[in-house]
Amino acid sequence: MANDAPPRWDRRMQQRLARGEAAALAELYDRFASLVHNLAHRVLEDETAADRITREVFGYVWENPDAYDPQQGSLRAWIAMLTQRQAVYRLRTSQTAPADGDTLSTEALEERIREASVAARADYIVTSMPAPLRAALELAYFDRRDYRQAAAALGVTEDEARRRLRLGLQLLSTAHVQPPRAVSPPGYGRAL
């Protein structure tokens, strides 16, 4: 996967951001801006709002690089989580504010938020799973290969390819399970 970032890269990036290296922010933006924008757009269904969220998320990362804890997961997952929470916050506040009658019903709003949460969890699961599982899933999904073709491409037995695909799909299926609610660190569940 092109955006695969080893933990060492994540820690170095955090250190560079903490030192105030503008080049680090540019590199981070180049690597993750499309992820942030796409997640925000998925939640808000508005290009302008997604652009605003993208600016807010990278502004927050620039101003608070120490808020990222490498022990809690990858930098990509943290940025995706910031994006999803900020977009959901923006969606909730925009839908509860008095408007000219085009607000979503509470049920429709909650459904949109659930869908966005599932998508964000699925992205986190895929980027967090071991490379062999991810590679098998990518071959099956993006290249439309069956387990035999995936086995040949990966240089493993057909049984091993089936096992990797099955386990990868089982992990992905957990994206629909609502995780337990945890106490959010400062700056997370509200406007950045």
PDB file of N, CA and C in Angstrom, residues 7 11 23 30 42 56 59 63 71 79 104 111 116 122 125-126 130 136 142 145 159 163 170 175 192:
ATOM      1  N   PRO A   7       6.253   2.491  11.967  1.00  0.00           N
ATOM      2  CA  PRO A   7       6.246   3.268  13.215  1.00  0.00           C
ATOM      3  C   PRO A   7       7.447   4.205  13.344  1.00  0.00           C
ATOM      4  N   ARG A  11       7.262   8.233  14.217  1.00  0.00           N
ATOM      5  CA  ARG A  11       7.959   8.915  15.311  1.00  0.00           C
ATOM      6  C   ARG A  11       8.858  10.038  14.789  1.00  0.00           C
ATOM      7  N   ALA A  23       8.775  21.672   6.205  1.00  0.00           N
ATOM      8  CA  ALA A  23       8.903  20.606   5.207  1.00  0.00           C
ATOM      9  C   ALA A  23       8.237  19.318   5.691  1.00  0.00           C
ATOM     10  N   ASP A  30       1.224  15.927   1.795  1.00  0.00           N
ATOM     11  CA  ASP A  30       1.289  15.191   0.529  1.00  0.00           C
ATOM     12  C   ASP A  30       0.874  13.734   0.708  1.00  0.00           C
ATOM     13  N   ARG A  42     -16.853  12.096   2.685  1.00  0.00           N
ATOM     14  CA  ARG A  42     -17.772  10.975   2.902  1.00  0.00           C
ATOM     15  C   ARG A  42     -18.782  11.305   4.002  1.00  0.00           C
ATOM     16  N   GLU A  56      -8.301  22.289   8.771  1.00  0.00           N
ATOM     17  CA  GLU A  56      -8.375  22.254  10.237  1.00  0.00           C
ATOM     18  C   GLU A  56      -7.563  21.096  10.813  1.00  0.00           C
ATOM     19  N   GLY A  59      -3.897  21.828  10.410  1.00  0.00           N
ATOM     20  CA  GLY A  59      -3.570  22.910  11.337  1.00  0.00           C
ATOM     21  C   GLY A  59      -3.436  22.387  12.758  1.00  0.00           C
ATOM     22  N   GLU A  63      -0.052  22.360  15.064  1.00  0.00           N
ATOM     23  CA  GLU A  63       0.001  23.052  16.344  1.00  0.00           C
ATOM     24  C   GLU A  63       0.123  22.100  17.536  1.00  0.00           C
ATOM     25  N   GLN A  71       2.294   4.945  20.553  1.00  0.00           N
ATOM     26  CA  GLN A  71       1.919   3.695  21.212  1.00  0.00           C
ATOM     27  C   GLN A  71       0.452   3.335  20.944  1.00  0.00           C
ATOM     28  N   ILE A  79      -4.586  10.518  12.273  1.00  0.00           N
ATOM     29  CA  ILE A  79      -5.085  11.590  11.410  1.00  0.00           C
ATOM     30  C   ILE A  79      -6.485  11.246  10.895  1.00  0.00           C
ATOM     31  N   LEU A 104     -31.260  17.281   8.071  1.00  0.00           N
ATOM     32  CA  LEU A 104     -31.569  15.858   8.086  1.00  0.00           C
ATOM     33  C   LEU A 104     -32.390  15.524   9.319  1.00  0.00           C
ATOM     34  N   GLU A 111     -27.602   7.819  10.950  1.00  0.00           N
ATOM     35  CA  GLU A 111     -27.221   6.797   9.963  1.00  0.00           C
ATOM     36  C   GLU A 111     -25.997   7.253   9.174  1.00  0.00           C
ATOM     37  N   ALA A 116     -20.162   6.723   8.193  1.00  0.00           N
ATOM     38  CA  ALA A 116     -18.827   7.333   8.183  1.00  0.00           C
ATOM     39  C   ALA A 116     -17.920   6.675   9.213  1.00  0.00           C
ATOM     40  N   ALA A 122     -12.969   0.764   9.028  1.00  0.00           N
ATOM     41  CA  ALA A 122     -12.478  -0.155   8.000  1.00  0.00           C
ATOM     42  C   ALA A 122     -11.113   0.303   7.495  1.00  0.00           C
ATOM     43  N   ILE A 125      -8.594  -0.549  10.133  1.00  0.00           N
ATOM     44  CA  ILE A 125      -8.333  -1.993  10.182  1.00  0.00           C
ATOM     45  C   ILE A 125      -7.407  -2.406   9.053  1.00  0.00           C
ATOM     46  N   VAL A 126      -7.684  -1.933   7.855  1.00  0.00           N
ATOM     47  CA  VAL A 126      -6.853  -2.310   6.697  1.00  0.00           C
ATOM     48  C   VAL A 126      -5.428  -1.804   6.875  1.00  0.00           C
ATOM     49  N   PRO A 130      -1.515  -6.879   9.368  1.00  0.00           N
ATOM     50  CA  PRO A 130      -0.187  -7.279   8.889  1.00  0.00           C
ATOM     51  C   PRO A 130      -0.120  -7.234   7.356  1.00  0.00           C
ATOM     52  N   ALA A 136      -2.888  -9.822   0.390  1.00  0.00           N
ATOM     53  CA  ALA A 136      -3.857 -10.785  -0.147  1.00  0.00           C
ATOM     54  C   ALA A 136      -5.192 -10.104  -0.442  1.00  0.00           C
ATOM     55  N   PHE A 142      -8.668  -5.237  -5.413  1.00  0.00           N
ATOM     56  CA  PHE A 142      -8.293  -4.293  -6.461  1.00  0.00           C
ATOM     57  C   PHE A 142      -7.953  -4.977  -7.782  1.00  0.00           C
ATOM     58  N   ARG A 145      -8.445 -10.874  -8.187  1.00  0.00           N
ATOM     59  CA  ARG A 145      -7.844 -12.207  -8.293  1.00  0.00           C
ATOM     60  C   ARG A 145      -8.500 -13.147  -7.296  1.00  0.00           C
ATOM     61  N   ASP A 159      -3.696 -22.906   0.183  1.00  0.00           N
ATOM     62  CA  ASP A 159      -4.273 -22.932   1.531  1.00  0.00           C
ATOM     63  C   ASP A 159      -3.890 -21.681   2.315  1.00  0.00           C
ATOM     64  N   ARG A 163      -6.333 -18.780   3.761  1.00  0.00           N
ATOM     65  CA  ARG A 163      -6.283 -18.419   5.176  1.00  0.00           C
ATOM     66  C   ARG A 163      -6.108 -16.909   5.340  1.00  0.00           C
ATOM     67  N   GLN A 170     -12.378 -11.438   7.894  1.00  0.00           N
ATOM     68  CA  GLN A 170     -12.924 -11.478   9.258  1.00  0.00           C
ATOM     69  C   GLN A 170     -12.580 -10.199  10.020  1.00  0.00           C
ATOM     70  N   ALA A 175     -15.474  -4.028  11.366  1.00  0.00           N
ATOM     71  CA  ALA A 175     -15.670  -2.581  11.223  1.00  0.00           C
ATOM     72  C   ALA A 175     -17.111  -2.197  11.524  1.00  0.00           C
ATOM     73  N   LEU A 192     -11.597  21.370  16.440  1.00  0.00           N
ATOM     74  CA  LEU A 192     -10.149  21.416  16.673  1.00  0.00           C
ATOM     75  C   LEU A 192      -9.692  22.831  16.929  1.00  0.00           C
TER      76      LEU A 192
END
